[in-house]
Each structure stands twice: as C-alpha cells, then as structure tokens.
PDB file of C-alpha atoms and ligand atoms in Angstrom:
ATOM      1  CA  MET Y   1      -0.213  -0.315   0.534  1.00 67.00           C
ATOM      2  CA  PRO Y   2       1.001   3.162  -0.928  1.00 72.00           C
ATOM      3  CA  THR Y   3       2.265   5.764   2.351  1.00 80.00           C
ATOM      4  CA  PRO Y   4      -0.406   7.992   2.639  1.00 91.00           C
ATOM      5  CA  LEU Y   5      -0.087  12.022   2.012  1.00 97.00           C
ATOM      6  CA  VAL Y   6       0.334  14.161   4.329  1.00 98.00           C
ATOM      7  CA  ALA Y   7       0.111  17.728   4.747  1.00 98.00           C
ATOM      8  CA  ILE Y   8       2.667  19.735   7.035  1.00 98.00           C
ATOM      9  CA  LEU Y   9       1.175  23.428   8.054  1.00 98.00           C
ATOM     10  CA  ALA Y  10       4.204  25.136   9.965  1.00 98.00           C
ATOM     11  CA  THR Y  11       4.029  28.192  11.958  1.00 98.00           C
ATOM     12  CA  GLY Y  12       7.640  28.520  14.158  1.00 98.00           C
ATOM     13  CA  GLY Y  13       8.028  27.610  17.237  1.00 98.00           C
ATOM     14  CA  THR Y  14      10.875  27.172  18.987  1.00 98.00           C
ATOM     15  CA  ILE Y  15      10.889  24.211  16.494  1.00 98.00           C
ATOM     16  CA  ALA Y  16      12.185  26.257  13.969  1.00 97.00           C
ATOM     17  CA  GLY Y  17      14.104  28.272  16.309  1.00 97.00           C
ATOM     18  CA  ALA Y  18      17.968  29.392  15.595  1.00 96.00           C
ATOM     19  CA  ALA Y  19      20.699  30.765  18.622  1.00 95.00           C
ATOM     20  CA  THR Y  20      23.469  32.714  17.550  1.00 87.00           C
ATOM     21  CA  ARG Y  21      25.465  30.188  19.174  1.00 85.00           C
ATOM     22  CA  PRO Y  22      25.557  26.417  18.282  1.00 74.00           C
ATOM     23  CA  GLY Y  23      24.462  24.771  21.311  1.00 77.00           C
ATOM     24  CA  ASP Y  24      23.347  27.265  23.021  1.00 86.00           C
ATOM     25  CA  ASP Y  25      19.267  25.900  23.909  1.00 89.00           C
ATOM     26  CA  ALA Y  26      18.202  29.174  26.515  1.00 88.00           C
ATOM     27  CA  SER Y  27      19.248  32.323  24.295  1.00 91.00           C
ATOM     28  CA  TYR Y  28      18.020  31.906  20.830  1.00 94.00           C
ATOM     29  CA  VAL Y  29      15.426  32.792  18.608  1.00 95.00           C
ATOM     30  CA  ALA Y  30      11.638  31.206  17.802  1.00 97.00           C
ATOM     31  CA  ALA Y  31      10.872  30.805  13.813  1.00 97.00           C
ATOM     32  CA  GLN Y  32      13.729  31.354  12.117  1.00 96.00           C
ATOM     33  CA  PHE Y  33      13.786  28.227   9.759  1.00 97.00           C
ATOM     34  CA  GLY Y  34      10.480  27.482   7.056  1.00 98.00           C
ATOM     35  CA  VAL Y  35       8.517  24.290   6.694  1.00 98.00           C
ATOM     36  CA  ALA Y  36      10.949  23.311   3.907  1.00 98.00           C
ATOM     37  CA  GLN Y  37      14.122  23.107   6.243  1.00 97.00           C
ATOM     38  CA  LEU Y  38      12.533  22.031   8.725  1.00 98.00           C
ATOM     39  CA  ILE Y  39      11.265  18.720   6.748  1.00 98.00           C
ATOM     40  CA  ALA Y  40      15.160  18.540   4.975  1.00 97.00           C
ATOM     41  CA  ALA Y  41      16.773  18.429   8.826  1.00 96.00           C
ATOM     42  CA  VAL Y  42      14.886  14.690   9.060  1.00 97.00           C
ATOM     43  CA  PRO Y  43      16.208  12.488   6.553  1.00 95.00           C
ATOM     44  CA  ALA Y  44      14.286   9.932   6.856  1.00 95.00           C
ATOM     45  CA  LEU Y  45      11.180  11.917   5.392  1.00 95.00           C
ATOM     46  CA  ALA Y  46      13.221  11.672   2.185  1.00 93.00           C
ATOM     47  CA  GLY Y  47      10.741  10.598  -0.589  1.00 91.00           C
ATOM     48  CA  ARG Y  48       7.867  10.539   1.686  1.00 92.00           C
ATOM     49  CA  PRO Y  49       4.454  11.602   0.400  1.00 95.00           C
ATOM     50  CA  LEU Y  50       4.530  15.481   1.734  1.00 98.00           C
ATOM     51  CA  GLU Y  51       3.060  18.708   1.283  1.00 98.00           C
ATOM     52  CA  ALA Y  52       4.446  21.346   3.276  1.00 98.00           C
ATOM     53  CA  GLU Y  53       2.906  25.007   3.375  1.00 98.00           C
ATOM     54  CA  GLN Y  54       4.237  27.794   6.005  1.00 98.00           C
ATOM     55  CA  VAL Y  55       0.920  29.134   7.123  1.00 98.00           C
ATOM     56  CA  ALA Y  56       2.522  31.431  10.151  1.00 98.00           C
ATOM     57  CA  GLN Y  57       6.258  32.018  11.127  1.00 98.00           C
ATOM     58  CA  LEU Y  58       5.674  33.257  14.942  1.00 98.00           C
ATOM     59  CA  ASP Y  59       7.115  32.555  18.769  1.00 98.00           C
ATOM     60  CA  SER Y  60       3.846  30.842  20.011  1.00 98.00           C
ATOM     61  CA  LYS Y  61       3.705  33.198  23.195  1.00 98.00           C
ATOM     62  CA  ASP Y  62       2.446  36.084  20.540  1.00 98.00           C
ATOM     63  CA  MET Y  63       0.117  33.913  18.505  1.00 98.00           C
ATOM     64  CA  THR Y  64      -2.743  36.045  17.595  1.00 98.00           C
ATOM     65  CA  HIS Y  65      -6.866  34.937  16.777  1.00 98.00           C
ATOM     66  CA  ALA Y  66      -5.853  35.931  13.261  1.00 98.00           C
ATOM     67  CA  VAL Y  67      -3.498  32.958  13.387  1.00 98.00           C
ATOM     68  CA  TRP Y  68      -5.682  30.743  14.333  1.00 98.00           C
ATOM     69  CA  GLN Y  69      -8.886  31.735  12.120  1.00 98.00           C
ATOM     70  CA  GLN Y  70      -5.955  31.296   9.310  1.00 98.00           C
ATOM     71  CA  LEU Y  71      -4.493  28.105  10.152  1.00 98.00           C
ATOM     72  CA  ALA Y  72      -7.869  26.454  11.271  1.00 98.00           C
ATOM     73  CA  HIS Y  73      -9.070  26.745   7.220  1.00 98.00           C
ATOM     74  CA  ARG Y  74      -5.788  25.755   6.006  1.00 98.00           C
ATOM     75  CA  CYS Y  75      -5.976  22.701   8.310  1.00 98.00           C
ATOM     76  CA  ALA Y  76      -9.767  21.949   7.185  1.00 98.00           C
ATOM     77  CA  HIS Y  77      -8.653  22.667   3.583  1.00 98.00           C
ATOM     78  CA  HIS Y  78      -6.125  19.967   3.715  1.00 98.00           C
ATOM     79  CA  LEU Y  79      -8.234  17.430   5.619  1.00 98.00           C
ATOM     80  CA  ALA Y  80     -11.058  17.835   3.024  1.00 98.00           C
ATOM     81  CA  ARG Y  81      -8.929  16.152   0.431  1.00 98.00           C
ATOM     82  CA  PRO Y  82      -9.568  12.770   0.283  1.00 97.00           C
ATOM     83  CA  GLU Y  83      -6.306  11.653  -0.831  1.00 97.00           C
ATOM     84  CA  VAL Y  84      -4.518  13.457   2.380  1.00 98.00           C
ATOM     85  CA  ALA Y  85      -4.435  11.036   5.546  1.00 98.00           C
ATOM     86  CA  GLY Y  86      -3.726  13.929   8.311  1.00 98.00           C
ATOM     87  CA  VAL Y  87      -2.231  17.183   9.069  1.00 98.00           C
ATOM     88  CA  VAL Y  88       0.811  18.027  11.230  1.00 98.00           C
ATOM     89  CA  VAL Y  89       1.005  21.466  12.491  1.00 99.00           C
ATOM     90  CA  THR Y  90       4.579  22.342  13.724  1.00 98.00           C
ATOM     91  CA  HIS Y  91       3.913  25.014  16.281  1.00 98.00           C
ATOM     92  CA  GLY Y  92       5.634  26.679  19.983  1.00 98.00           C
ATOM     93  CA  THR Y  93       5.310  24.910  23.144  1.00 98.00           C
ATOM     94  CA  ASP Y  94       4.149  28.082  25.158  1.00 98.00           C
ATOM     95  CA  THR Y  95       0.365  28.574  24.150  1.00 98.00           C
ATOM     96  CA  LEU Y  96      -0.022  24.657  22.081  1.00 98.00           C
ATOM     97  CA  GLU Y  97      -2.485  23.516  24.956  1.00 98.00           C
ATOM     98  CA  GLU Y  98      -5.309  26.687  23.526  1.00 98.00           C
ATOM     99  CA  THR Y  99      -3.926  25.863  19.717  1.00 99.00           C
ATOM    100  CA  ALA Y 100      -5.613  22.122  20.172  1.00 98.00           C
ATOM    101  CA  TRP Y 101      -8.068  23.514  22.023  1.00 98.00           C
ATOM    102  CA  PHE Y 102      -9.378  25.730  19.682  1.00 98.00           C
ATOM    103  CA  LEU Y 103      -8.583  23.042  16.705  1.00 98.00           C
ATOM    104  CA  HIS Y 104     -10.495  20.226  18.743  1.00 98.00           C
ATOM    105  CA  ARG Y 105     -13.474  22.643  18.806  1.00 98.00           C
ATOM    106  CA  THR Y 106     -13.889  24.277  15.878  1.00 98.00           C
ATOM    107  CA  LEU Y 107     -12.496  21.431  13.614  1.00 98.00           C
ATOM    108  CA  ALA Y 108     -13.026  17.447  15.854  1.00 98.00           C
ATOM    109  CA  PRO Y 109     -11.616  16.594  12.686  1.00 98.00           C
ATOM    110  CA  GLY Y 110     -12.327  12.681  11.425  1.00 98.00           C
ATOM    111  CA  LYS Y 111      -8.641  12.313  10.503  1.00 98.00           C
ATOM    112  CA  PRO Y 112      -5.243  13.179  12.356  1.00 98.00           C
ATOM    113  CA  LEU Y 113      -4.268  16.534  12.868  1.00 98.00           C
ATOM    114  CA  VAL Y 114      -1.712  16.481  15.123  1.00 99.00           C
ATOM    115  CA  LEU Y 115       0.540  19.150  16.340  1.00 99.00           C
ATOM    116  CA  THR Y 116       3.930  18.825  17.186  1.00 98.00           C
ATOM    117  CA  ALA Y 117       6.786  21.126  18.505  1.00 98.00           C
ATOM    118  CA  ALA Y 118      10.461  21.161  20.181  1.00 98.00           C
ATOM    119  CA  MET Y 119      11.536  22.345  23.511  1.00 98.00           C
ATOM    120  CA  ARG Y 120      15.245  22.981  21.500  1.00 97.00           C
ATOM    121  CA  PRO Y 121      15.959  25.478  18.917  1.00 97.00           C
ATOM    122  CA  ALA Y 122      16.897  23.800  15.604  1.00 96.00           C
ATOM    123  CA  THR Y 123      20.307  24.498  16.028  1.00 94.00           C
ATOM    124  CA  SER Y 124      20.671  22.791  19.419  1.00 94.00           C
ATOM    125  CA  ILE Y 125      23.720  20.302  19.366  1.00 92.00           C
ATOM    126  CA  GLN Y 126      20.896  18.027  20.398  1.00 93.00           C
ATOM    127  CA  ALA Y 127      17.445  19.164  18.576  1.00 96.00           C
ATOM    128  CA  ASP Y 128      14.021  17.557  19.792  1.00 97.00           C
ATOM    129  CA  GLY Y 129      12.335  18.822  16.983  1.00 98.00           C
ATOM    130  CA  PRO Y 130      12.938  15.818  14.197  1.00 98.00           C
ATOM    131  CA  GLN Y 131      11.963  13.525  16.116  1.00 98.00           C
ATOM    132  CA  ASN Y 132       8.968  15.022  17.551  1.00 98.00           C
ATOM    133  CA  LEU Y 133       8.200  15.922  13.997  1.00 98.00           C
ATOM    134  CA  LEU Y 134       9.327  12.089  12.903  1.00 98.00           C
ATOM    135  CA  ASP Y 135       6.742  10.981  15.179  1.00 98.00           C
ATOM    136  CA  ALA Y 136       3.973  13.104  14.372  1.00 98.00           C
ATOM    137  CA  LEU Y 137       4.135  12.238  10.447  1.00 98.00           C
ATOM    138  CA  ALA Y 138       3.777   8.431  11.993  1.00 97.00           C
ATOM    139  CA  LEU Y 139       0.631   9.738  13.522  1.00 98.00           C
ATOM    140  CA  ALA Y 140      -0.837  11.164  11.096  1.00 98.00           C
ATOM    141  CA  GLN Y 141      -0.214   8.249   8.618  1.00 97.00           C
ATOM    142  CA  HIS Y 142      -1.731   6.078  11.325  1.00 97.00           C
ATOM    143  CA  ALA Y 143      -4.618   4.190  10.011  1.00 95.00           C
ATOM    144  CA  GLY Y 144      -7.742   4.435  12.324  1.00 94.00           C
ATOM    145  CA  ALA Y 145      -5.977   7.940  14.148  1.00 98.00           C
ATOM    146  CA  ARG Y 146      -8.433  11.177  14.641  1.00 98.00           C
ATOM    147  CA  GLY Y 147      -8.593  14.264  15.879  1.00 98.00           C
ATOM    148  CA  VAL Y 148      -6.605  17.017  17.696  1.00 98.00           C
ATOM    149  CA  LEU Y 149      -3.221  14.980  19.027  1.00 99.00           C
ATOM    150  CA  ALA Y 150      -0.153  17.206  20.583  1.00 98.00           C
ATOM    151  CA  CYS Y 151       2.795  14.868  19.748  1.00 98.00           C
ATOM    152  CA  VAL Y 152       5.536  15.486  21.879  1.00 98.00           C
ATOM    153  CA  GLN Y 153       8.435  13.147  23.005  1.00 98.00           C
ATOM    154  CA  GLY Y 154       6.985   9.729  21.662  1.00 98.00           C
ATOM    155  CA  ARG Y 155       3.180  10.411  23.139  1.00 98.00           C
ATOM    156  CA  ALA Y 156       0.149  11.798  21.850  1.00 98.00           C
ATOM    157  CA  HIS Y 157      -1.981  13.794  24.134  1.00 98.00           C
ATOM    158  CA  GLY Y 158      -5.751  14.366  23.916  1.00 98.00           C
ATOM    159  CA  PRO Y 159      -6.372  18.261  23.053  1.00 98.00           C
ATOM    160  CA  ALA Y 160      -8.522  18.819  27.024  1.00 98.00           C
ATOM    161  CA  ASP Y 161      -5.787  16.962  28.645  1.00 98.00           C
ATOM    162  CA  VAL Y 162      -2.589  18.524  27.110  1.00 98.00           C
ATOM    163  CA  ARG Y 163      -0.423  21.026  29.246  1.00 98.00           C
ATOM    164  CA  LYS Y 164       3.045  22.484  29.058  1.00 98.00           C
ATOM    165  CA  ARG Y 165       4.431  21.570  32.669  1.00 96.00           C
ATOM    166  CA  HIS Y 166       7.872  22.448  31.965  1.00 97.00           C
ATOM    167  CA  GLY Y 167       9.690  25.903  31.109  1.00 95.00           C
ATOM    168  CA  SER Y 168      12.760  24.105  29.922  1.00 94.00           C
ATOM    169  CA  ARG Y 169      12.555  19.767  29.892  1.00 94.00           C
ATOM    170  CA  LEU Y 170      12.717  17.983  26.967  1.00 95.00           C
ATOM    171  CA  ASP Y 171      10.088  15.684  28.266  1.00 96.00           C
ATOM    172  CA  ALA Y 172       7.638  19.161  28.671  1.00 98.00           C
ATOM    173  CA  PHE Y 173       4.411  17.908  28.168  1.00 98.00           C
ATOM    174  CA  ALA Y 174       1.767  15.621  29.949  1.00 98.00           C
ATOM    175  CA  SER Y 175      -1.844  14.628  30.280  1.00 98.00           C
ATOM    176  CA  GLY Y 176      -1.799  14.885  33.835  1.00 96.00           C
ATOM    177  CA  GLU Y 177      -4.433  11.731  35.592  1.00 95.00           C
ATOM    178  CA  ALA Y 178      -5.726  10.969  32.295  1.00 96.00           C
ATOM    179  CA  GLY Y 179      -2.574  10.075  30.370  1.00 98.00           C
ATOM    180  CA  PRO Y 180      -1.484   9.766  26.659  1.00 98.00           C
ATOM    181  CA  VAL Y 181      -3.852   8.734  23.905  1.00 98.00           C
ATOM    182  CA  ALA Y 182      -1.084   7.298  22.432  1.00 98.00           C
ATOM    183  CA  LEU Y 183       2.396   6.362  22.400  1.00 98.00           C
ATOM    184  CA  ILE Y 184       4.785   6.324  19.145  1.00 98.00           C
ATOM    185  CA  GLU Y 185       7.526   3.860  19.094  1.00 98.00           C
ATOM    186  CA  GLN Y 186      10.025   3.628  16.440  1.00 97.00           C
ATOM    187  CA  GLY Y 187       7.404   4.775  14.094  1.00 96.00           C
ATOM    188  CA  GLN Y 188       5.297   2.498  15.543  1.00 98.00           C
ATOM    189  CA  VAL Y 189       1.703   3.672  17.048  1.00 98.00           C
ATOM    190  CA  ARG Y 190       0.855   2.115  20.562  1.00 98.00           C
ATOM    191  CA  GLN Y 191      -3.050   3.425  21.368  1.00 98.00           C
ATOM    192  CA  LEU Y 192      -3.797   3.548  25.040  1.00 98.00           C
ATOM    193  CA  ARG Y 193      -7.607   5.154  24.786  1.00 98.00           C
ATOM    194  CA  PRO Y 194      -9.968   6.345  22.523  1.00 98.00           C
ATOM    195  CA  TRP Y 195      -9.226   9.460  19.743  1.00 98.00           C
ATOM    196  CA  PRO Y 196     -10.317  12.724  20.474  1.00 98.00           C
ATOM    197  CA  VAL Y 197     -14.238  12.839  19.067  1.00 96.00           C
ATOM    198  CA  GLY Y 198     -15.861  15.683  19.261  1.00 97.00           C
ATOM    199  CA  THR Y 199     -18.899  17.801  17.371  1.00 97.00           C
ATOM    200  CA  ALA Y 200     -17.548  20.634  14.714  1.00 98.00           C
ATOM    201  CA  LEU Y 201     -18.371  23.917  15.922  1.00 98.00           C
ATOM    202  CA  GLY Y 202     -17.148  25.754  12.978  1.00 98.00           C
ATOM    203  CA  VAL Y 203     -14.971  28.594  12.848  1.00 98.00           C
ATOM    204  CA  PRO Y 204     -15.902  32.088  13.442  1.00 98.00           C
ATOM    205  CA  GLU Y 205     -16.150  33.729  10.507  1.00 96.00           C
ATOM    206  CA  ALA Y 206     -16.221  37.397  11.843  1.00 97.00           C
ATOM    207  CA  ARG Y 207     -12.715  38.589  10.993  1.00 97.00           C
ATOM    208  CA  ALA Y 208     -10.540  37.615  13.097  1.00 98.00           C
ATOM    209  CA  ALA Y 209      -9.926  41.717  15.294  1.00 97.00           C
ATOM    210  CA  ASP Y 210     -13.935  41.367  16.259  1.00 97.00           C
ATOM    211  CA  TRP Y 211     -13.986  38.324  18.097  1.00 98.00           C
ATOM    212  CA  PRO Y 212     -14.903  38.483  21.678  1.00 98.00           C
ATOM    213  CA  ALA Y 213     -12.363  39.932  24.311  1.00 98.00           C
ATOM    214  CA  VAL Y 214     -12.643  37.801  26.628  1.00 98.00           C
ATOM    215  CA  ILE Y 215      -9.526  37.471  29.512  1.00 98.00           C
ATOM    216  CA  VAL Y 216      -8.351  35.320  32.006  1.00 98.00           C
ATOM    217  CA  LEU Y 217      -8.045  37.357  35.421  1.00 98.00           C
ATOM    218  CA  PRO Y 218      -5.620  35.112  38.447  1.00 98.00           C
ATOM    219  CA  SER Y 219      -6.909  34.434  41.972  1.00 98.00           C
ATOM    220  CA  HIS Y 220      -4.311  34.569  45.020  1.00 98.00           C
ATOM    221  CA  ALA Y 221      -3.574  35.552  47.976  1.00 98.00           C
ATOM    222  CA  GLY Y 222      -2.883  39.289  49.115  1.00 98.00           C
ATOM    223  CA  LEU Y 223      -5.577  40.151  46.337  1.00 97.00           C
ATOM    224  CA  ALA Y 224      -7.232  43.945  47.448  1.00 97.00           C
ATOM    225  CA  THR Y 225     -10.433  44.846  46.867  1.00 98.00           C
ATOM    226  CA  GLY Y 226     -10.082  47.931  45.036  1.00 98.00           C
ATOM    227  CA  MET Y 227      -7.404  46.491  43.137  1.00 98.00           C
ATOM    228  CA  ALA Y 228      -9.332  43.367  41.448  1.00 98.00           C
ATOM    229  CA  GLN Y 229     -12.648  46.014  40.935  1.00 98.00           C
ATOM    230  CA  ALA Y 230     -10.059  48.437  38.712  1.00 98.00           C
ATOM    231  CA  LEU Y 231      -9.232  45.092  36.494  1.00 98.00           C
ATOM    232  CA  VAL Y 232     -12.132  44.293  35.789  1.00 98.00           C
ATOM    233  CA  GLN Y 233     -13.635  48.378  35.219  1.00 98.00           C
ATOM    234  CA  ALA Y 234     -10.727  48.181  32.499  1.00 98.00           C
ATOM    235  CA  ALA Y 235     -11.119  44.603  30.816  1.00 98.00           C
ATOM    236  CA  ILE Y 236     -15.242  46.361  30.644  1.00 97.00           C
ATOM    237  CA  ALA Y 237     -13.348  49.425  29.715  1.00 97.00           C
ATOM    238  CA  GLN Y 238     -11.548  47.564  26.666  1.00 97.00           C
ATOM    239  CA  GLY Y 239     -14.831  45.549  25.573  1.00 97.00           C
ATOM    240  CA  ALA Y 240     -14.422  42.629  27.279  1.00 98.00           C
ATOM    241  CA  ARG Y 241     -17.283  40.404  26.849  1.00 98.00           C
ATOM    242  CA  GLY Y 242     -16.168  37.234  29.439  1.00 98.00           C
ATOM    243  CA  LEU Y 243     -13.646  37.284  31.907  1.00 98.00           C
ATOM    244  CA  VAL Y 244     -12.275  33.485  33.476  1.00 98.00           C
ATOM    245  CA  ILE Y 245     -10.852  33.934  37.427  1.00 98.00           C
ATOM    246  CA  GLU Y 246      -8.409  31.130  37.359  1.00 98.00           C
ATOM    247  CA  GLY Y 247      -8.924  30.470  40.948  1.00 98.00           C
ATOM    248  CA  THR Y 248      -7.077  28.284  43.665  1.00 97.00           C
ATOM    249  CA  GLY Y 249      -8.109  24.177  43.995  1.00 97.00           C
ATOM    250  CA  ASN Y 250     -11.482  23.533  43.239  1.00 97.00           C
ATOM    251  CA  GLY Y 251     -12.222  26.864  41.699  1.00 97.00           C
ATOM    252  CA  THR Y 252     -12.295  28.749  44.370  1.00 97.00           C
ATOM    253  CA  VAL Y 253     -11.825  32.688  44.126  1.00 97.00           C
ATOM    254  CA  HIS Y 254     -10.983  34.898  46.283  1.00 98.00           C
ATOM    255  CA  SER Y 255     -13.560  37.347  48.122  1.00 98.00           C
ATOM    256  CA  ALA Y 256     -12.079  40.202  47.052  1.00 98.00           C
ATOM    257  CA  TRP Y 257     -13.213  39.477  43.312  1.00 98.00           C
ATOM    258  CA  ASP Y 258     -16.599  39.606  44.248  1.00 98.00           C
ATOM    259  CA  GLY Y 259     -18.265  42.944  43.940  1.00 98.00           C
ATOM    260  CA  ALA Y 260     -15.817  42.800  41.010  1.00 98.00           C
ATOM    261  CA  ILE Y 261     -17.255  40.029  39.529  1.00 98.00           C
ATOM    262  CA  ALA Y 262     -20.796  41.152  39.986  1.00 98.00           C
ATOM    263  CA  ALA Y 263     -20.366  44.131  38.932  1.00 97.00           C
ATOM    264  CA  ALA Y 264     -18.736  42.354  35.352  1.00 98.00           C
ATOM    265  CA  GLN Y 265     -21.448  40.040  35.530  1.00 98.00           C
ATOM    266  CA  ALA Y 266     -24.270  43.364  36.086  1.00 97.00           C
ATOM    267  CA  ALA Y 267     -22.630  44.760  32.896  1.00 96.00           C
ATOM    268  CA  GLY Y 268     -23.287  41.742  31.177  1.00 97.00           C
ATOM    269  CA  VAL Y 269     -20.278  40.219  31.133  1.00 98.00           C
ATOM    270  CA  THR Y 270     -20.031  36.706  31.474  1.00 98.00           C
ATOM    271  CA  VAL Y 271     -17.547  35.017  34.483  1.00 98.00           C
ATOM    272  CA  TRP Y 272     -16.381  31.511  34.452  1.00 98.00           C
ATOM    273  CA  ARG Y 273     -14.280  29.755  37.072  1.00 98.00           C
ATOM    274  CA  ALA Y 274     -11.379  27.825  36.508  1.00 98.00           C
ATOM    275  CA  THR Y 275      -8.280  26.711  38.246  1.00 98.00           C
ATOM    276  CA  ARG Y 276      -4.637  26.732  39.015  1.00 97.00           C
ATOM    277  CA  CYS Y 277      -4.393  22.922  39.986  1.00 96.00           C
ATOM    278  CA  GLN Y 278      -2.364  21.336  37.157  1.00 93.00           C
ATOM    279  CA  ASP Y 279      -4.694  18.216  37.981  1.00 92.00           C
ATOM    280  CA  GLY Y 280      -8.321  17.832  38.396  1.00 93.00           C
ATOM    281  CA  GLY Y 281     -10.082  20.747  37.021  1.00 95.00           C
ATOM    282  CA  VAL Y 282     -13.085  22.117  38.876  1.00 96.00           C
ATOM    283  CA  VAL Y 283     -15.629  19.479  40.161  1.00 96.00           C
ATOM    284  CA  GLY Y 284     -19.160  20.154  41.386  1.00 95.00           C
ATOM    285  CA  GLU Y 285     -21.911  22.710  41.003  1.00 90.00           C
ATOM    286  CA  GLY Y 286     -22.446  25.733  42.526  1.00 86.00           C
ATOM    287  CA  GLY Y 287     -21.226  29.713  42.394  1.00 90.00           C
ATOM    288  CA  LEU Y 288     -19.421  30.456  39.239  1.00 95.00           C
ATOM    289  CA  PRO Y 289     -20.061  28.085  36.201  1.00 95.00           C
ATOM    290  CA  HIS Y 290     -16.242  26.402  35.425  1.00 94.00           C
ATOM    291  CA  ALA Y 291     -15.659  24.591  32.456  1.00 90.00           C
ATOM    292  CA  GLN Y 292     -14.417  21.153  34.435  1.00 94.00           C
ATOM    293  CA  GLY Y 293     -10.926  20.052  33.077  1.00 96.00           C
ATOM    294  CA  LEU Y 294     -10.047  22.514  30.953  1.00 98.00           C
ATOM    295  CA  SER Y 295      -7.103  24.964  31.655  1.00 98.00           C
ATOM    296  CA  ALA Y 296      -7.608  28.406  32.633  1.00 98.00           C
ATOM    297  CA  ALA Y 297      -6.002  29.563  29.208  1.00 98.00           C
ATOM    298  CA  GLN Y 298      -8.310  26.840  27.555  1.00 98.00           C
ATOM    299  CA  ALA Y 299     -11.599  27.993  29.246  1.00 98.00           C
ATOM    300  CA  ARG Y 300     -10.517  31.258  27.870  1.00 98.00           C
ATOM    301  CA  VAL Y 301     -10.647  29.643  24.274  1.00 98.00           C
ATOM    302  CA  GLU Y 302     -14.473  27.833  25.109  1.00 98.00           C
ATOM    303  CA  LEU Y 303     -15.768  31.000  26.187  1.00 98.00           C
ATOM    304  CA  MET Y 304     -14.618  33.002  23.375  1.00 98.00           C
ATOM    305  CA  LEU Y 305     -15.909  30.776  21.003  1.00 98.00           C
ATOM    306  CA  ASP Y 306     -19.425  30.119  22.535  1.00 97.00           C
ATOM    307  CA  LYS Y 307     -19.620  34.058  22.607  1.00 97.00           C
ATOM    308  CA  ALA Y 308     -18.632  33.995  18.731  1.00 97.00           C
ATOM    309  CA  LEU Y 309     -20.545  31.381  17.871  1.00 96.00           C
ATOM    310  CA  GLY Y 310     -23.644  32.645  19.695  1.00 88.00           C
ATOM    311  CA  GLY Y 311     -24.054  30.043  22.699  1.00 80.00           C
ATOM    312  CA  ALA Y 312     -23.331  26.981  20.973  1.00 68.00           C
ATOM    313  CA  ALA Y 313     -19.997  25.959  22.673  1.00 67.00           C
ATOM    314  CA  ALA Y 314     -20.989  25.415  26.337  1.00 59.00           C
TER     315      ALA Y 314
HETATM  316  N1  LIG D   1       8.043  30.929  22.747  1.00 73.26           N
HETATM  317  C1  LIG D   1       8.242  29.435  22.052  1.00 73.26           C
HETATM  318  C2  LIG D   1       7.509  29.521  21.382  1.00 73.26           C
HETATM  319  O1  LIG D   1       6.050  28.849  22.184  1.00 73.26           O
HETATM  320  C3  LIG D   1       8.634  28.174  23.233  1.00 73.26           C
HETATM  321  C4  LIG D   1       9.043  26.655  21.939  1.00 73.26           C
HETATM  322  O2  LIG D   1       8.338  26.406  21.113  1.00 73.26           O
HETATM  323  O3  LIG D   1       9.174  25.860  23.075  1.00 73.26           O
HETATM  324  O4  LIG D   1       7.039  29.489  20.361  1.00 73.26           O
END
C-alpha cells in the first residue's frame, strides 16, 4: 500500500528556532527556519509523500486569533482532500494547549490533526524537533487515528488534557491523570485510549480582530478589593465580553473578587472560573460556571468561541 499523503503546516516556534551560538539552548530566537528546512533536517522523510505550507512564522507566546483563523481554514482545506490522510502542524510549545483546544472545538476532525513542537531550537546539538516531527508524521499516517493530538516526546496527548508542565526540559508535556492517548515507538503507534472526538462548531467567520474579547484574571493571596475592581473595570472599558478567573483549588475565588465579578455580570460580562491546579480541573456545581477539566487558558478559548458562535460552545 502506498504511504499516505500528509500536509505539514508550519507556524514557527522553537522547533524552527535558531541560536546565534550553536548549542545554546536558552538564548535563541523562535520561528527562524521555514518548513522546507524543518523537513530537510529529517533524513527519514526524504521521498515521503508530503506537502508543506508556511501558514505563519511566530513565537507562539505571541499567538493571535488571526493566525488561529487562518490555520483552522488551512487545516480544514487539507483535511477535506480525499488524498490527504492527515495534517501535521508545527507550533511553539507555549500556547500549544490553547491551539489544540481551539482546533478541536472548531474542526473536531475525522482524520488526525497532529500538533508537534520542540523544546530546543533547530540549531541545538541535540535538537528534539526532528524526532518529534517524524513521530507526528507516523501518527498522521496511522490508519484509524483521528482528532486533534499533540505529539511530543513519543506521546500523543488529547486536546483537553495536554499541558506544558515544564519550562525547559525536553519532556515538558503531559496529560495529567488522563494519560496520553497513544505512544509512538520506533515509528509504530500504540493506542492507549480512544481518539478524541467531538462536534465541530466551525471557525468564527467574523474578522479575527472582532472576535469577542475574553481574558484570564488570576485569584491569589494578597489580592486587594480595589485592585480587583480596577482590573475588571479596565477589562470592561476595553470591551471584554467574558472573564475567566483562574482560581485556586477546586475553582475557589478570593473574596476580593466578589464585588468586581458582580459588577462585571451586571454589565453583561460572562464570568467563568477555572483552577490553577495542574490536575483535577473543577468539579461540582454552585458558584460561577466552570469549564471542568480545561485549564484557564483553554477555558478562555471555550468562552470566546461560545460568545463568537452565539452560545453554541457551552
Ligand atoms: N516561545 C516558544 C514558542 O512557544 C517556545 C517553544 O516553542 O518551545 O514558540
């Protein structure tokens, strides 16, 4: 059987990063190499049926809704082609869990849509990008694989569970208590859990600049009521339509936020809560609505889509 065709869409990140001094894995600039160079760095990809497209070239800490909109449209385009088995997206690690959730909710693809990344720049003497790209390709070509997956260090994580848990180590990603969906070992895919499925909400059609403003505000010790009120007033003045309070523990929120939250709600702003705990999410009802196991950053995406799509998301 011929090897299935995969489209690789590049967006930048450390996987495409370059240091001025070879071997310097700390001071480098992300998003320097183009997708053709990333592919050329993996000899095992020579002759494979691949198509490559540079969708963006940025450090993912600077990810924008405009890039998400374009990326989602390009993913949808390639996934709809019968001859394409799957899509691989090269991405920065910093906001990978947000992009994964965004693509899952908007596209919920029936083919594999695999995000991959690297913790070391392409100029590192032990760059991790080439192996991650090779593993992502194996996953995208795997018969039966489907849904949005984040493939790093031989593990495929689901879009709700994936978290960047370490700021510098190679093994920076995990799925917490849920565990990875699959392992990629020597090019072979070993499925551990069901592939992620969902209902595609569609990509918001409005100009990305007009997507509803939703921001995350943290709850922490030592918060003053006046500070909380000033932050919320500023958010409302800037047009915020939603707030996600990144709470403590099981989504608990400092009482200093109470008046500010009530004022936001009175002004028509939707307020959700999440937790800064890495595992467990928020469980139980009562108090502010919450987005269960999503991180605060992912809950922001969920609330933004809910507003953009007229309540279709929640
Ligand atoms: N700042 C980089 C990015 O997210 C980090 C990385 O890719 O590892 O694009």
